[in-house]
Coordinates of C-alpha atoms in Angstrom, one line a residue:
M1 CA 11.9 -10.8 -2.1
L2 CA 9.5 -7.9 -1.8
E3 CA 10.7 -4.9 0.2
L4 CA 8.3 -2.2 1.4
T5 CA 8.9 1.2 2.9
M6 CA 6.0 3.4 4.2
A7 CA 5.9 7.1 5.1
T8 CA 2.8 8.9 6.3
V9 CA 2.7 12.5 5.0
S10 CA 0.5 15.3 6.3
G11 CA 0.1 18.8 4.9
T12 CA 3.4 20.6 4.6
E13 CA 5.5 17.5 5.3
E14 CA 5.5 16.4 1.7
G15 CA 8.7 14.5 0.9
A16 CA 9.5 14.0 4.6
T17 CA 10.8 10.5 5.5
A18 CA 10.7 10.8 9.3
G19 CA 8.9 7.9 10.9
M20 CA 9.5 5.7 7.8
L21 CA 8.6 2.0 8.4
M22 CA 10.0 -1.0 6.5
A23 CA 8.9 -4.6 6.0
D24 CA 9.9 -7.4 3.6
A25 CA 8.9 -11.0 2.7
P26 CA 10.4 -13.7 0.6
S27 CA 8.9 -14.2 -2.9
E28 CA 7.3 -17.5 -1.9
P29 CA 3.7 -18.5 -3.0
G30 CA 1.2 -17.4 -0.3
A31 CA 3.5 -14.8 1.4
V32 CA 1.5 -11.7 2.5
L33 CA 2.3 -8.2 3.6
R34 CA -0.6 -5.9 4.7
V35 CA -0.9 -2.1 5.2
G36 CA -3.6 -0.5 7.3
R37 CA -4.6 0.8 10.7
D38 CA -4.8 -2.6 12.5
K39 CA -1.4 -3.3 14.0
S40 CA -2.4 -6.9 14.9
V41 CA -2.6 -7.9 11.2
C42 CA -0.7 -5.2 9.3
R43 CA 3.1 -5.2 9.1
L44 CA 3.0 -1.5 8.2
A45 CA 0.5 0.4 10.3
T46 CA -0.8 3.9 9.8
P47 CA -1.9 6.3 12.6
E48 CA -5.2 4.9 14.1
E49 CA -7.0 8.3 13.7
W50 CA -6.4 8.3 9.9
L51 CA -9.8 6.9 9.1
F52 CA -9.3 7.3 5.3
V53 CA -7.2 4.2 5.6
S54 CA -9.1 0.9 6.4
R55 CA -8.1 -1.4 9.2
V56 CA -6.6 -3.6 6.4
H57 CA -6.3 -1.3 3.3
L58 CA -3.6 -2.9 1.1
E59 CA -2.6 -6.5 0.8
F60 CA 0.5 -7.6 -1.1
L61 CA 0.3 -11.3 -2.0
C62 CA 2.9 -13.5 -3.7
G63 CA 1.4 -15.7 -6.4
P64 CA 2.4 -19.2 -7.5
E65 CA 5.2 -18.0 -9.9
G66 CA 6.8 -15.7 -7.2
V67 CA 5.1 -12.6 -8.7
W68 CA 3.6 -10.1 -6.3
Q69 CA 0.3 -8.3 -6.6
V70 CA -1.3 -5.6 -4.6
S71 CA -5.0 -5.4 -3.7
W72 CA -7.0 -2.5 -2.4
L73 CA -9.3 -4.4 0.0
R74 CA -12.9 -3.2 0.4
G75 CA -13.6 -1.7 3.8
S76 CA -16.8 -1.3 5.8
Q77 CA -18.0 1.6 3.7
P78 CA -19.5 1.3 0.2
D79 CA -17.6 4.4 -1.0
P80 CA -13.9 4.9 0.0
S81 CA -12.6 8.1 1.5
S82 CA -9.3 7.7 -0.2
E83 CA -7.8 7.1 -3.7
V84 CA -5.0 4.6 -4.4
R85 CA -2.5 4.9 -7.2
L86 CA 0.4 2.8 -8.4
V87 CA 3.3 4.8 -9.7
V88 CA 6.2 3.1 -11.6
G89 CA 8.6 5.6 -13.1
E90 CA 6.6 7.8 -15.5
Y91 CA 3.7 5.4 -15.4
A92 CA 0.8 6.0 -13.0
Q93 CA -2.4 3.9 -12.7
T94 CA -5.4 4.2 -10.4
I95 CA -6.2 1.0 -8.5
A96 CA -10.0 0.4 -8.3
Y97 CA -11.7 0.0 -4.9
G98 CA -11.5 -3.8 -4.4
G99 CA -9.2 -4.1 -7.4
T100 CA -5.8 -6.0 -7.8
V101 CA -2.7 -5.1 -9.8
R102 CA 0.4 -7.1 -10.5
L103 CA 3.7 -5.5 -9.5
P104 CA 6.5 -5.5 -12.0
R105 CA 9.1 -8.2 -11.3
G106 CA 12.6 -6.8 -10.7
G107 CA 11.1 -3.3 -10.5
N108 CA 10.3 -0.6 -8.0
G109 CA 7.7 2.0 -7.5
E110 CA 5.2 3.4 -5.1
I111 CA 1.6 2.9 -4.0
V112 CA 0.1 6.2 -2.9
V113 CA -3.1 6.3 -0.7
T114 CA -4.5 9.8 -0.7
D115 CA -7.1 11.2 1.6
R116 CA -10.0 12.7 -0.4
T117 CA -10.9 15.1 2.4
G118 CA -7.5 16.6 3.3
P119 CA -3.8 16.9 2.5
R120 CA -2.7 13.5 3.9
S121 CA -1.2 10.5 2.2
V122 CA 0.4 7.2 2.9
N123 CA 3.3 6.4 0.5
V124 CA 4.3 2.8 0.3
G125 CA 7.5 2.3 -1.8
F126 CA 8.2 -1.2 -3.1
Y127 CA 11.1 -3.1 -4.6
H128 CA 10.4 -6.5 -6.1
E129 CA 13.6 -8.4 -6.6
A130 CA 13.9 -10.4 -9.9

């Protein structure tokens, strides 16, 4: 099972959890959870006016061994207006635009999407059951 929580943070609201959204999916091959502005395909949707987030920005996909990965999908622009980082404990890694990273099995952490033009972020916490 992969459990996600998402909070959108703007300016002075850092650390606020108001409006937190949650989603989960079983760790079965082919299971998918998406994060982005398009509510028709994303289980976790950001505000529509937050253009630093693509219509479908992040895709969590369960592989054949029940291990989850996250991909930062390429949007319509050649250069992104955001940055995406994976944070697990003290470890932090930038995810490349169009890149994919495996999530630690039996672990938790956060994917942080930061607006390059202002003090806004989308914080997606994850817990991947062993």
